[in-house]
CSV table of C-alpha atoms in Angstrom, one decimal:
chain,number,residue,atom,x,y,z
A,1,MET,CA,-56.0,9.0,65.9
A,2,PRO,CA,-55.2,5.6,64.3
A,3,GLU,CA,-52.2,5.5,61.9
A,4,PRO,CA,-53.1,4.8,58.2
A,5,GLU,CA,-52.9,1.1,57.4
A,6,GLN,CA,-49.8,0.3,55.3
A,7,THR,CA,-50.3,-1.9,52.3
A,8,SER,CA,-47.8,-4.4,51.0
A,9,LEU,CA,-47.5,-6.8,48.0
A,10,PRO,CA,-47.8,-10.4,48.7
A,11,MET,CA,-44.3,-12.1,48.6
A,12,THR,CA,-45.2,-14.1,45.5
A,13,SER,CA,-46.2,-10.9,43.6
A,14,LEU,CA,-43.0,-9.2,44.7
A,15,ARG,CA,-40.9,-12.0,43.4
A,16,SER,CA,-42.8,-12.0,40.1
A,17,ALA,CA,-42.3,-8.2,39.7
A,18,LEU,CA,-38.5,-8.6,40.4
A,19,GLN,CA,-38.3,-11.4,37.9
A,20,ARG,CA,-40.0,-9.4,35.2
A,21,ALA,CA,-37.7,-6.4,35.9
A,22,SER,CA,-34.6,-8.7,35.7
A,23,VAL,CA,-35.7,-10.1,32.4
A,24,SER,CA,-36.3,-6.6,31.0
A,25,TRP,CA,-32.9,-5.4,32.2
A,26,PHE,CA,-31.3,-8.6,30.7
A,27,ALA,CA,-33.0,-8.0,27.4
A,28,VAL,CA,-31.9,-4.4,27.3
A,29,ALA,CA,-28.3,-5.3,28.2
A,30,THR,CA,-28.3,-8.1,25.5
A,31,LEU,CA,-29.6,-5.7,22.9
A,32,VAL,CA,-26.9,-3.1,23.7
A,33,ALA,CA,-24.2,-5.8,23.6
A,34,LEU,CA,-25.4,-7.1,20.3
A,35,THR,CA,-25.6,-3.6,18.8
A,36,HIS,CA,-22.0,-3.0,20.0
A,37,CYS,CA,-20.9,-6.2,18.3
A,38,LEU,CA,-22.7,-5.4,15.1
A,39,VAL,CA,-20.9,-2.0,15.1
A,40,LEU,CA,-17.6,-3.7,15.6
A,41,VAL,CA,-18.2,-6.2,12.9
A,42,CYS,CA,-19.4,-3.5,10.5
A,43,SER,CA,-16.3,-1.4,11.2
A,44,VAL,CA,-14.2,-4.4,10.1
A,45,ASP,CA,-16.3,-5.6,7.2
A,46,CYS,CA,-17.3,-2.2,5.9
A,47,ALA,CA,-13.6,-1.2,5.9
A,48,ALA,CA,-13.1,-3.9,3.3
A,49,GLN,CA,-15.4,-2.0,0.9
A,50,ALA,CA,-18.1,-3.4,-1.3
A,51,THR,CA,-16.8,-2.4,-4.7
A,52,ALA,CA,-13.4,-1.4,-6.1
A,53,ALA,CA,-12.6,1.3,-8.6
A,54,ASP,CA,-11.5,0.2,-12.1
A,55,LEU,CA,-9.5,3.1,-13.5
A,56,HIS,CA,-8.2,3.6,-17.0
A,57,LEU,CA,-5.4,5.8,-18.2
A,58,ASP,CA,-5.4,6.3,-22.0
A,59,LEU,CA,-1.8,5.7,-23.0
A,60,LYS,CA,0.0,3.6,-25.6
A,61,SER,CA,3.3,1.8,-25.3
A,62,PRO,CA,6.0,2.9,-24.9
A,63,PHE,CA,5.5,4.9,-21.7
A,64,ARG,CA,7.3,5.3,-18.4
A,65,PHE,CA,6.3,5.8,-14.8
A,66,VAL,CA,7.8,6.2,-11.4
A,67,ALA,CA,7.4,3.9,-8.4
A,68,TYR,CA,8.5,4.7,-4.9
A,69,GLY,CA,7.3,5.3,-1.3
A,70,ASP,CA,7.8,5.9,2.4
A,71,THR,CA,8.2,9.6,2.1
A,72,ARG,CA,6.5,10.5,5.4
A,73,PHE,CA,5.4,14.1,4.4
A,74,HIS,CA,5.5,15.9,7.8
A,75,ASP,CA,6.8,19.1,9.4
A,76,PRO,CA,10.2,19.8,7.8
A,77,LYS,CA,11.5,20.9,11.1
A,78,ASP,CA,11.1,17.3,12.5
A,79,THR,CA,14.0,15.4,11.0
A,80,ASP,CA,13.4,12.3,13.2
A,81,ALA,CA,10.5,11.1,11.0
A,82,ALA,CA,12.2,11.7,7.7
A,83,ASN,CA,14.9,13.6,5.8
A,84,PRO,CA,13.0,16.6,4.4
A,85,ALA,CA,15.9,17.7,2.1
A,86,VAL,CA,15.9,14.2,0.5
A,87,ARG,CA,12.1,14.2,0.2
A,88,VAL,CA,12.0,17.6,-1.7
A,89,ALA,CA,14.9,16.6,-3.9
A,90,LEU,CA,13.2,13.4,-4.9
A,91,VAL,CA,9.9,15.1,-5.7
A,92,GLN,CA,11.7,17.6,-7.9
A,93,ALA,CA,13.7,15.0,-9.7
A,94,ILE,CA,10.6,12.9,-10.4
A,95,ALA,CA,8.9,16.0,-11.8
A,96,ALA,CA,11.8,16.7,-14.1
A,97,VAL,CA,11.5,13.1,-15.5
A,98,SER,CA,7.9,13.9,-16.4
A,99,PRO,CA,6.6,10.3,-15.9
A,100,ALA,CA,3.1,9.4,-17.3
A,101,PHE,CA,2.1,8.7,-13.6
A,102,ILE,CA,3.5,7.9,-10.2
A,103,CYS,CA,2.9,4.8,-8.2
A,104,PHE,CA,3.2,5.3,-4.4
A,105,THR,CA,3.9,2.2,-2.3
A,106,GLY,CA,2.5,3.8,0.9
A,107,ASP,CA,3.4,5.8,4.0
A,108,ILE,CA,2.8,9.0,2.1
A,109,VAL,CA,2.5,11.0,5.3
A,110,TYR,CA,3.8,10.4,8.8
A,111,ASN,CA,0.4,10.5,10.5
A,112,GLY,CA,-2.6,9.9,8.4
A,113,ASP,CA,-5.1,11.8,10.6
A,114,ASP,CA,-2.9,14.9,10.8
A,115,ARG,CA,-4.2,17.5,8.4
A,116,ASN,CA,-0.9,19.4,8.7
A,117,ASP,CA,1.1,16.4,7.4
A,118,TRP,CA,-1.2,16.4,4.4
A,119,LYS,CA,-0.8,20.1,3.9
A,120,VAL,CA,3.0,19.5,3.6
A,121,TRP,CA,2.1,16.9,0.9
A,122,ASP,CA,0.0,19.5,-0.8
A,123,SER,CA,2.8,22.0,-0.7
A,124,GLU,CA,5.8,19.9,-1.5
A,125,THR,CA,4.2,18.0,-4.4
A,126,SER,CA,2.4,20.9,-6.0
A,127,VAL,CA,4.8,20.7,-9.0
A,128,TRP,CA,3.3,17.3,-9.9
A,129,ARG,CA,-0.2,18.7,-10.1
A,130,GLU,CA,1.1,21.7,-12.1
A,131,LYS,CA,2.5,19.1,-14.6
A,132,LYS,CA,-0.7,17.1,-14.4
A,133,ILE,CA,1.1,13.9,-13.3
A,134,PRO,CA,-1.5,11.4,-11.9
A,135,VAL,CA,-0.6,9.6,-8.6
A,136,TYR,CA,-1.8,6.1,-7.8
A,137,PRO,CA,-1.2,5.3,-4.2
A,138,ALA,CA,-1.4,2.2,-1.9
A,139,LEU,CA,-2.3,2.7,1.7
A,140,GLY,CA,0.6,2.3,4.2
A,141,ASN,CA,0.4,1.9,7.9
A,142,HIS,CA,1.4,5.5,8.6
A,143,ASP,CA,-1.4,6.7,6.2
A,144,LEU,CA,-3.8,5.1,8.7
A,145,HIS,CA,-2.2,6.4,11.9
A,146,GLY,CA,-4.4,7.9,14.5
A,147,ASN,CA,-8.2,8.2,13.9
A,148,GLU,CA,-8.7,5.9,10.9
A,149,LYS,CA,-11.8,7.7,9.7
A,150,ALA,CA,-10.0,11.0,9.7
A,151,ALA,CA,-7.0,9.5,8.1
A,152,LEU,CA,-9.1,8.0,5.2
A,153,ASP,CA,-10.9,11.2,4.8
A,154,ASN,CA,-7.6,13.0,4.4
A,155,TYR,CA,-6.4,10.4,2.0
A,156,PHE,CA,-9.4,10.2,-0.3
A,157,GLN,CA,-9.7,14.0,-0.4
A,158,ARG,CA,-6.3,14.0,-2.2
A,159,PHE,CA,-7.2,11.0,-4.5
A,160,PRO,CA,-10.9,11.5,-5.5
A,161,ASP,CA,-10.5,9.3,-8.6
A,162,LEU,CA,-10.3,6.3,-6.3
A,163,LYS,CA,-13.9,6.8,-5.2
A,164,ASN,CA,-13.2,5.7,-1.7
A,165,SER,CA,-11.6,2.4,-2.9
A,166,ARG,CA,-8.9,1.1,-0.6
A,167,TYR,CA,-7.9,-1.4,-3.3
A,168,TYR,CA,-8.5,-0.9,-7.0
A,169,SER,CA,-7.2,-1.5,-10.5
A,170,VAL,CA,-5.7,0.7,-13.2
A,171,ARG,CA,-5.5,-0.3,-16.9
A,172,VAL,CA,-2.7,1.4,-18.8
A,173,ALA,CA,-1.8,0.3,-22.4
A,174,ASN,CA,-0.4,-3.3,-22.1
A,175,THR,CA,-0.3,-3.3,-18.3
A,176,LEU,CA,-2.8,-4.0,-15.6
A,177,PHE,CA,-2.1,-2.5,-12.1
A,178,LEU,CA,-3.7,-4.2,-9.1
A,179,VAL,CA,-3.3,-2.0,-6.0
A,180,LEU,CA,-3.8,-3.7,-2.7
A,181,ASP,CA,-4.4,-2.5,0.9
A,182,SER,CA,-2.1,-4.6,3.1
A,183,SER,CA,-4.0,-3.6,6.2
A,184,LEU,CA,-6.7,-5.8,5.0
A,185,ASP,CA,-6.5,-9.5,4.1
A,186,GLU,CA,-5.0,-9.8,0.6
A,187,VAL,CA,-5.8,-13.4,-0.2
A,188,SER,CA,-9.2,-14.0,1.4
A,189,GLY,CA,-12.3,-11.9,2.2
A,190,PRO,CA,-13.6,-9.2,-0.1
A,191,GLN,CA,-10.2,-8.0,-1.2
A,192,GLY,CA,-8.9,-11.6,-1.8
A,193,GLU,CA,-11.9,-12.5,-3.8
A,194,TRP,CA,-11.6,-9.3,-5.9
A,195,LEU,CA,-7.9,-10.0,-6.6
A,196,ALA,CA,-8.6,-13.7,-7.6
A,197,ASP,CA,-11.3,-12.5,-10.0
A,198,LYS,CA,-9.0,-9.9,-11.5
A,199,LEU,CA,-6.3,-12.5,-12.0
A,200,ASP,CA,-8.8,-15.0,-13.5
A,201,HIS,CA,-9.9,-12.4,-16.1
A,202,VAL,CA,-6.7,-10.7,-17.2
A,203,PRO,CA,-7.2,-9.4,-20.8
A,204,ALA,CA,-5.3,-11.2,-23.5
A,205,ASP,CA,-3.5,-8.1,-24.6
A,206,VAL,CA,-1.9,-7.5,-21.1
A,207,ASP,CA,1.8,-8.2,-21.1
A,208,PHE,CA,2.4,-7.2,-17.4
A,209,VAL,CA,0.4,-7.5,-14.3
A,210,LEU,CA,1.9,-5.0,-11.8
A,211,VAL,CA,0.8,-5.6,-8.2
A,212,MET,CA,1.4,-3.0,-5.6
A,213,ASP,CA,1.0,-2.8,-1.8
A,214,HIS,CA,2.9,-1.5,1.2
A,215,HIS,CA,4.2,-4.6,3.0
A,216,PRO,CA,6.8,-6.6,1.1
A,217,PRO,CA,6.4,-10.4,0.5
A,218,TYR,CA,10.2,-10.7,0.5
A,219,THR,CA,12.8,-8.7,2.4
A,220,SER,CA,16.3,-9.3,3.7
A,221,SER,CA,15.6,-6.8,6.6
A,222,SER,CA,14.1,-8.0,9.8
A,223,ASP,CA,12.4,-7.0,13.0
A,224,ALA,CA,15.7,-7.5,14.7
A,225,LYS,CA,16.7,-4.1,13.2
A,226,MET,CA,20.4,-5.1,13.1
A,227,PHE,CA,21.5,-1.8,11.5
A,228,GLY,CA,19.0,0.5,13.2
A,229,GLY,CA,15.8,-0.3,11.4
A,230,GLY,CA,13.9,-2.9,9.3
A,231,HIS,CA,10.9,-5.2,9.2
A,232,SER,CA,10.4,-8.9,8.6
A,233,SER,CA,8.0,-10.0,5.9
A,234,ARG,CA,4.6,-11.1,7.2
A,235,LYS,CA,2.8,-14.4,6.7
A,236,THR,CA,-0.1,-12.7,4.8
A,237,GLU,CA,2.3,-11.3,2.1
A,238,ARG,CA,4.2,-14.6,1.9
A,239,THR,CA,0.9,-16.4,1.2
A,240,LEU,CA,0.1,-13.8,-1.4
A,241,ALA,CA,3.4,-14.3,-3.1
A,242,LYS,CA,2.9,-18.1,-3.2
A,243,MET,CA,-0.4,-17.6,-4.9
A,244,LEU,CA,1.0,-15.2,-7.5
A,245,GLU,CA,4.0,-17.6,-8.2
A,246,GLU,CA,1.6,-20.5,-8.7
A,247,ARG,CA,-0.4,-18.4,-11.2
A,248,GLN,CA,2.8,-17.2,-12.9
A,249,ALA,CA,3.8,-20.7,-13.8
A,250,HIS,CA,0.8,-21.0,-16.1
A,251,GLU,CA,0.5,-17.5,-17.6
A,252,ARG,CA,2.1,-15.7,-20.5
A,253,TYR,CA,2.0,-12.3,-18.9
A,254,ARG,CA,4.7,-11.4,-16.3
A,255,ILE,CA,3.9,-10.4,-12.7
A,256,VAL,CA,5.9,-7.7,-11.1
A,257,PHE,CA,5.4,-6.7,-7.5
A,258,PHE,CA,6.2,-3.2,-5.9
A,259,SER,CA,6.1,-2.6,-2.2
A,260,GLY,CA,7.7,-0.4,0.5
A,261,HIS,CA,7.7,-0.4,4.3
A,262,VAL,CA,11.4,-1.2,4.4
A,263,HIS,CA,13.3,2.1,4.1
A,264,ASN,CA,15.8,0.9,1.5
A,265,TYR,CA,15.9,-0.8,-2.0
A,266,GLU,CA,15.7,-4.5,-2.7
A,267,ARG,CA,15.1,-6.7,-5.6
A,268,HIS,CA,14.1,-10.4,-5.3
A,269,GLU,CA,13.1,-13.0,-7.9
A,270,HIS,CA,11.0,-16.0,-7.0
A,271,GLY,CA,8.9,-18.3,-9.1
A,272,GLY,CA,9.1,-16.1,-12.1
A,273,VAL,CA,7.9,-13.1,-10.3
A,274,THR,CA,10.2,-10.1,-9.7
A,275,TYR,CA,9.7,-8.2,-6.4
A,276,PHE,CA,10.9,-4.7,-5.8
A,277,VAL,CA,11.0,-3.0,-2.3
A,278,THR,CA,11.1,0.7,-2.9
A,279,GLY,CA,10.8,2.4,0.4
A,280,GLY,CA,13.6,5.0,0.0
A,281,GLY,CA,11.4,8.0,-0.4
A,282,ALA,CA,12.9,10.0,2.6
A,283,ALA,CA,11.6,8.2,5.8
A,284,HIS,CA,14.6,7.7,8.1
A,285,ALA,CA,16.7,5.2,6.2
A,286,TYR,CA,18.9,2.4,7.3
A,287,PRO,CA,21.2,-0.3,5.8
A,288,ILE,CA,19.9,-3.8,5.8
A,289,GLU,CA,21.6,-7.2,6.0
A,290,ARG,CA,21.4,-8.6,2.5
A,291,ALA,CA,21.2,-12.4,1.9
A,292,PRO,CA,24.1,-13.8,-0.1
A,293,ASP,CA,21.8,-14.6,-3.0
A,294,ASP,CA,20.0,-11.3,-3.2
A,295,PRO,CA,20.3,-10.0,-6.8
A,296,PHE,CA,21.1,-6.5,-5.5
A,297,GLN,CA,23.9,-6.1,-2.9
A,298,SER,CA,24.5,-2.9,-0.9
A,299,LYS,CA,25.6,-2.0,2.6
A,300,GLU,CA,24.5,1.6,2.2
A,301,VAL,CA,21.5,3.7,2.8
A,302,ASN,CA,19.6,4.0,-0.5
A,303,TYR,CA,17.3,7.0,-0.9
A,304,HIS,CA,15.8,6.5,-4.4
A,305,TYR,CA,13.0,6.2,-6.9
A,306,LEU,CA,12.4,3.6,-9.6
A,307,LEU,CA,11.9,4.6,-13.2
A,308,VAL,CA,9.9,2.0,-15.0
A,309,GLU,CA,10.0,2.0,-18.8
A,310,VAL,CA,7.3,0.0,-20.5
A,311,ASP,CA,7.4,-1.2,-24.1
A,312,HIS,CA,5.8,-3.9,-26.1
A,313,GLN,CA,6.5,-7.2,-24.4
A,314,GLN,CA,9.2,-5.9,-22.1
A,315,LEU,CA,9.9,-3.4,-19.4
A,316,LYS,CA,13.0,-2.0,-17.7
A,317,VAL,CA,13.2,-0.9,-14.1
A,318,THR,CA,16.1,1.4,-13.1
A,319,MET,CA,16.9,2.4,-9.5
A,320,ASN,CA,17.9,6.1,-9.3
A,321,ARG,CA,19.8,6.6,-6.1
A,322,LEU,CA,20.2,10.0,-4.4
A,323,ASP,CA,23.1,10.9,-2.2
A,324,LEU,CA,23.0,14.2,-0.4
A,325,THR,CA,25.6,13.6,2.3
A,326,SER,CA,27.9,16.2,0.7
A,327,GLY,CA,25.2,18.8,0.6
A,328,LYS,CA,25.0,18.5,-3.2
A,329,ALA,CA,22.8,16.0,-5.0
A,330,ARG,CA,24.7,13.1,-6.5
A,331,TRP,CA,22.7,10.7,-8.7
A,332,THR,CA,23.7,7.1,-9.6
A,333,GLN,CA,21.9,4.1,-11.1
A,334,PRO,CA,23.3,1.1,-9.2
A,335,ASP,CA,20.7,-1.4,-10.3
A,336,SER,CA,18.7,-2.0,-13.5
A,337,VAL,CA,16.8,-5.0,-14.8
A,338,LYS,CA,14.9,-5.9,-17.9
A,339,ILE,CA,11.8,-8.1,-17.7
A,340,ALA,CA,10.3,-9.6,-20.8
A,341,ILE,CA,7.3,-11.9,-21.5
A,342,PRO,CA,8.1,-15.4,-22.9
A,343,SER,CA,8.5,-15.9,-26.6
A,344,ALA,CA,5.5,-17.2,-28.6
A,345,SER,CA,6.8,-20.8,-28.5
A,346,ALA,CA,7.4,-20.6,-24.7
A,347,ALA,CA,3.9,-19.1,-24.2
A,348,VAL,CA,2.4,-22.2,-26.0
A,349,ALA,CA,4.4,-24.5,-23.8
A,350,ILE,CA,2.9,-23.0,-20.6
A,351,GLY,CA,-0.6,-23.2,-22.1
A,352,ARG,CA,-1.5,-19.5,-22.6
């Protein structure tokens, strides 16, 4: 019985079929790659947020608020991340002061995506909610640790008034707060454009523009960690500071900057702007090497919070230092400074 005849495609048809298949696979691969790139771009651009919350707290001058940060709320049994006794003592002392609100310079928790860390926050700061003290936070690098989406979900769950805004403004009496996310570009892109617009349209009745982020534009600490810890300032914040100082030269209102990240206290003055580093909220602290011309000099660890007293045309910032080395809280006020807007004649001279 003869074998069935085998059929075969002509060589030219086979080549054509292979070419069509290659083109199809290339198109699919290209589409997948482009989709992946779009997802990556969106993850960066969308993180910058499309709009920013504009909050308002109905107060009149005088009023006072607290600024501090780098608390690292975390399992109290883990004393490597932070000093839990100091953290609790600071929270209680701040509650006793009864500030109108609290400004947090970031690193609220140790790991932002850890629900248990946020539960420690919930528990240890419950007295603030009992006293109805609002909290206005800036995002720190630890607040974004781990899965960023989970970290932001945890963060915004605690601060619903922010409406998912990573940067935002708060108007309080004669002050305007501009809260920045230093994990995003602060001088360009959506956040930089928003900041420039806010500074271009500061209301005439504002005496103080208070800027807050996590990373400091100026610090005498460094990445060399000479005394066991520290961070150098970054180019992005130095660029931000230059922009603020250029604006300050032509404005009547005073710009004051609050940041954290460095686990100590510092005060710097440049171009008419006063910069505070207030990262002594309980994260493992260290001394820093101070520059000879630093307005505040100290070779010590400085756990602390800042009490800011705002009045008409002036404010006063006082550093409240906590020492628990003896087992008993010892409070001192080693630094205090008054900041005032220029007189009417000086304001005319600078053109505002």
